[in-house]
Amino acid sequence: MDFRKFAFIVFGCLLILFPLKGRGEELEEFRTVAPQTESSHQGLLIKSNLLPWALTIPNLGLEYIINEKWSATVDVMFCPWKLTDKFSVKTVAVLPEGRWWLKSSQKGSFFNLHLNLAWFNVRANDYRYQDVSRPLLGAGIGYGYRLALNKRWCFEFEIGAGMANAKYDRYYNVENGALKDTRVSTYWGIDRASIAVTYYICDL
C-alpha cells in the first residue's frame, strides 16, 4: 500500500475517533454530575428548640430545603400537663416559617417570615388564661444563624418580632375558679426566640 494512502486513512480515523471520544466523556460527565448537583440542593432536617423545654414544653420541627436560597420549616409544640396549681403552660402550637439564606450552603445567616398559631390554657399569678372561639394568631419577621458542628449536626439561633392577637377568657387562678371576663388583646414585640439543635436527615 502506498504510504500516502496509509497516512491518509490513519489521519481520517483519528479525526473520527477523537471527537467521538470527547463527546462520550462529556455525556458521561453530564450523566454522573448533573443529577447529583440538582439533588444536593434539596434536603430534610429535624430539629428541636431548647428554650421551651425549660418550661417542660416538648417541641419538634421539620425543615425542607427547597433550593439553594430558600427553605420552609414548621415547628409543633404540645404540652398537656400542669406544673403547679399556680403556674402551667398547656398549649398546642403550630409555627410555620419561610427562610431566605444569604449563603447557598444553608449555613450562616438567614431571614424569615413566620406565622404563629396556638391554643392555650395558661396559669400565672392570679389568673388562668384560656383561648375562646379561636386560637392565637400572629405573624412576624426574624433573623437567625446556623452554626455547623459537622455534616449532620448544627446549632441554630433565631430571634423574631411581630404581632399576635388573641381572644381569651380570664378565670381566677384557684380550683374551679370563676370567670372574671373575656378579653381581646393584640401584642407587638418579640414573638420568636430559639436556640435549637438540628440534624440533617437526608437529601431529597
Short mmCIF file of C-alpha atoms in Angstrom, two decimals:
data_model
loop_
_atom_site.label_atom_id
_atom_site.label_comp_id
_atom_site.label_asym_id
_atom_site.label_seq_id
_atom_site.Cartn_x
_atom_site.Cartn_y
_atom_site.Cartn_z
CA MET A 1 0.00 0.00 0.00
CA ASP A 2 1.19 3.50 -0.82
CA PHE A 3 2.45 5.31 2.27
CA ARG A 4 0.43 8.44 1.49
CA LYS A 5 -2.80 6.43 1.31
CA PHE A 6 -1.95 4.70 4.57
CA ALA A 7 -1.24 8.01 6.32
CA PHE A 8 -4.46 9.50 4.94
CA ILE A 9 -6.52 6.56 6.28
CA VAL A 10 -4.86 6.75 9.73
CA PHE A 11 -5.35 10.52 9.91
CA GLY A 12 -9.02 10.19 8.95
CA CYS A 13 -9.60 7.57 11.62
CA LEU A 14 -8.03 9.82 14.24
CA LEU A 15 -10.31 12.72 13.24
CA ILE A 16 -13.35 10.50 13.62
CA LEU A 17 -12.40 8.73 16.86
CA PHE A 18 -11.15 11.67 18.93
CA PRO A 19 -14.29 13.84 18.62
CA LEU A 20 -16.46 10.84 19.41
CA LYS A 21 -14.38 10.10 22.47
CA GLY A 22 -14.65 13.73 23.59
CA ARG A 23 -18.44 13.74 23.20
CA GLY A 24 -18.73 10.46 25.08
CA GLU A 25 -16.73 11.78 28.03
CA GLU A 26 -18.81 14.97 28.03
CA LEU A 27 -22.06 12.96 28.01
CA GLU A 28 -20.84 10.66 30.75
CA GLU A 29 -19.81 13.65 32.88
CA PHE A 30 -23.30 15.15 32.47
CA ARG A 31 -24.96 11.88 33.46
CA THR A 32 -22.90 11.43 36.61
CA VAL A 33 -22.60 15.04 37.80
CA ALA A 34 -25.84 16.82 36.82
CA PRO A 35 -28.29 14.72 38.89
CA GLN A 36 -26.07 14.92 41.99
CA THR A 37 -25.77 18.69 41.69
CA GLU A 38 -29.53 19.09 41.37
CA SER A 39 -30.45 16.77 44.26
CA SER A 40 -27.88 18.28 46.62
CA HIS A 41 -29.95 21.50 46.73
CA GLN A 42 -32.86 19.74 48.47
CA GLY A 43 -32.94 18.02 51.82
CA LEU A 44 -34.80 17.37 55.07
CA LEU A 45 -33.82 18.31 58.63
CA ILE A 46 -35.29 17.64 62.06
CA LYS A 47 -34.82 20.00 65.00
CA SER A 48 -35.92 20.94 68.50
CA ASN A 49 -35.91 24.30 70.28
CA LEU A 50 -34.21 24.03 73.69
CA LEU A 51 -35.88 27.12 75.22
CA PRO A 52 -39.46 25.73 75.55
CA TRP A 53 -38.03 22.62 77.24
CA ALA A 54 -37.18 24.91 80.19
CA LEU A 55 -40.96 25.22 80.68
CA THR A 56 -41.38 21.45 80.07
CA ILE A 57 -42.92 22.13 76.63
CA PRO A 58 -41.89 19.36 74.20
CA ASN A 59 -41.41 20.50 70.63
CA LEU A 60 -40.22 19.16 67.31
CA GLY A 61 -39.67 20.76 63.91
CA LEU A 62 -39.06 19.79 60.31
CA GLU A 63 -37.24 21.86 57.69
CA TYR A 64 -37.45 21.27 53.96
CA ILE A 65 -34.65 22.73 51.84
CA ILE A 66 -36.37 23.91 48.66
CA ASN A 67 -33.32 25.17 46.76
CA GLU A 68 -30.02 26.97 47.30
CA LYS A 69 -31.62 30.08 48.85
CA TRP A 70 -34.99 29.02 50.28
CA SER A 71 -36.23 26.61 52.93
CA ALA A 72 -39.51 26.09 54.80
CA THR A 73 -39.94 24.95 58.39
CA VAL A 74 -42.79 24.02 60.70
CA ASP A 75 -42.43 23.57 64.46
CA VAL A 76 -45.05 21.91 66.66
CA MET A 77 -45.29 22.37 70.44
CA PHE A 78 -47.50 20.24 72.66
CA CYS A 79 -47.80 20.40 76.44
CA PRO A 80 -50.86 18.78 78.09
CA TRP A 81 -49.80 18.80 81.76
CA LYS A 82 -49.95 21.23 84.67
CA LEU A 83 -46.73 22.09 86.50
CA THR A 84 -48.21 23.52 89.73
CA ASP A 85 -51.55 24.83 90.92
CA LYS A 86 -50.33 28.38 90.30
CA PHE A 87 -48.25 28.04 87.14
CA SER A 88 -48.56 26.00 83.96
CA VAL A 89 -48.45 26.41 80.19
CA LYS A 90 -50.77 23.95 78.47
CA THR A 91 -50.56 24.55 74.75
CA VAL A 92 -50.72 23.21 71.23
CA ALA A 93 -48.83 25.49 68.85
CA VAL A 94 -48.01 25.30 65.13
CA LEU A 95 -45.27 27.65 63.92
CA PRO A 96 -44.61 27.68 60.14
CA GLU A 97 -41.80 29.73 58.66
CA GLY A 98 -40.20 30.58 55.32
CA ARG A 99 -36.44 31.27 55.25
CA TRP A 100 -34.16 33.09 52.84
CA TRP A 101 -30.47 32.21 53.23
CA LEU A 102 -27.60 34.55 52.48
CA LYS A 103 -25.36 31.60 51.54
CA SER A 104 -26.32 28.76 49.23
CA SER A 105 -24.84 26.25 51.70
CA GLN A 106 -27.83 26.74 54.06
CA LYS A 107 -25.32 27.69 56.77
CA GLY A 108 -24.73 31.07 58.36
CA SER A 109 -27.33 33.86 58.33
CA PHE A 110 -30.95 33.78 57.20
CA PHE A 111 -34.04 35.99 57.34
CA ASN A 112 -37.54 34.66 57.84
CA LEU A 113 -41.25 35.34 57.58
CA HIS A 114 -43.17 33.40 60.21
CA LEU A 115 -46.70 32.67 61.41
CA ASN A 116 -47.92 31.71 64.89
CA LEU A 117 -50.98 29.59 65.64
CA ALA A 118 -51.63 28.46 69.22
CA TRP A 119 -54.31 27.10 71.53
CA PHE A 120 -53.51 27.73 75.19
CA ASN A 121 -54.55 27.33 78.82
CA VAL A 122 -52.05 29.25 80.94
CA ARG A 123 -51.90 29.68 84.71
CA ALA A 124 -49.86 32.58 86.04
CA ASN A 125 -50.17 34.61 89.22
CA ASP A 126 -53.82 35.49 89.99
CA TYR A 127 -55.46 34.33 86.75
CA ARG A 128 -55.84 31.48 84.30
CA TYR A 129 -56.00 32.44 80.62
CA GLN A 130 -57.78 30.22 78.10
CA ASP A 131 -58.39 30.82 74.39
CA VAL A 132 -62.01 31.09 73.36
CA SER A 133 -63.67 30.60 69.92
CA ARG A 134 -60.35 30.76 68.03
CA PRO A 135 -56.61 30.25 68.57
CA LEU A 136 -53.98 32.93 69.00
CA LEU A 137 -52.92 34.24 65.58
CA GLY A 138 -49.68 36.05 64.81
CA ALA A 139 -47.09 36.89 62.18
CA GLY A 140 -43.66 38.48 62.04
CA ILE A 141 -40.16 38.65 60.62
CA GLY A 142 -36.89 37.44 62.06
CA TYR A 143 -33.20 36.76 61.76
CA GLY A 144 -31.26 33.60 62.51
CA TYR A 145 -27.85 31.98 62.28
CA ARG A 146 -26.97 28.30 61.80
CA LEU A 147 -23.62 27.04 63.09
CA ALA A 148 -22.48 23.72 61.67
CA LEU A 149 -20.86 21.22 64.04
CA ASN A 150 -20.30 18.58 61.35
CA LYS A 151 -22.05 17.31 58.22
CA ARG A 152 -25.22 16.34 60.12
CA TRP A 153 -25.46 18.35 63.35
CA CYS A 154 -25.92 22.11 63.76
CA PHE A 155 -26.78 24.68 66.37
CA GLU A 156 -29.32 27.31 65.34
CA PHE A 157 -30.04 30.71 66.91
CA GLU A 158 -33.09 32.79 65.99
CA ILE A 159 -34.94 35.91 67.09
CA GLY A 160 -38.12 37.39 65.63
CA ALA A 161 -40.61 40.20 66.17
CA GLY A 162 -44.16 40.79 65.06
CA MET A 163 -47.75 40.89 66.27
CA ALA A 164 -50.12 38.41 67.87
CA ASN A 165 -53.85 38.66 68.51
CA ALA A 166 -55.81 36.50 70.94
CA LYS A 167 -59.32 36.29 72.33
CA TYR A 168 -59.37 34.64 75.75
CA ASP A 169 -61.27 34.14 78.98
CA ARG A 170 -59.75 35.14 82.33
CA TYR A 171 -60.50 32.92 85.29
CA TYR A 172 -59.42 33.31 88.89
CA ASN A 173 -56.42 31.08 89.37
CA VAL A 174 -57.90 28.79 92.03
CA GLU A 175 -59.54 25.39 91.88
CA ASN A 176 -62.72 25.76 89.79
CA GLY A 177 -62.06 29.49 89.61
CA ALA A 178 -64.91 31.68 88.36
CA LEU A 179 -64.85 33.51 85.06
CA LYS A 180 -63.76 37.13 85.53
CA ASP A 181 -64.03 38.49 81.98
CA THR A 182 -63.36 37.91 78.27
CA ARG A 183 -60.73 39.96 76.53
CA VAL A 184 -59.23 40.54 73.09
CA SER A 185 -55.56 41.57 73.14
CA THR A 186 -53.03 42.48 70.47
CA TYR A 187 -49.34 42.18 71.22
CA TRP A 188 -46.43 43.82 69.35
CA GLY A 189 -42.86 42.81 70.11
CA ILE A 190 -40.57 39.77 70.34
CA ASP A 191 -42.62 36.78 69.25
CA ARG A 192 -39.98 34.17 68.44
CA ALA A 193 -36.78 33.05 70.17
CA SER A 194 -34.91 29.83 69.55
CA ILE A 195 -31.74 28.01 70.47
CA ALA A 196 -32.20 24.80 68.53
CA VAL A 197 -30.33 21.62 67.74
CA THR A 198 -30.79 20.43 64.15
CA TYR A 199 -29.97 17.14 62.44
CA TYR A 200 -29.71 16.71 58.66
CA ILE A 201 -31.75 13.58 57.82
CA CYS A 202 -31.23 13.11 54.09
CA ASP A 203 -31.04 14.56 50.58
CA LEU A 204 -34.22 14.59 48.52
#
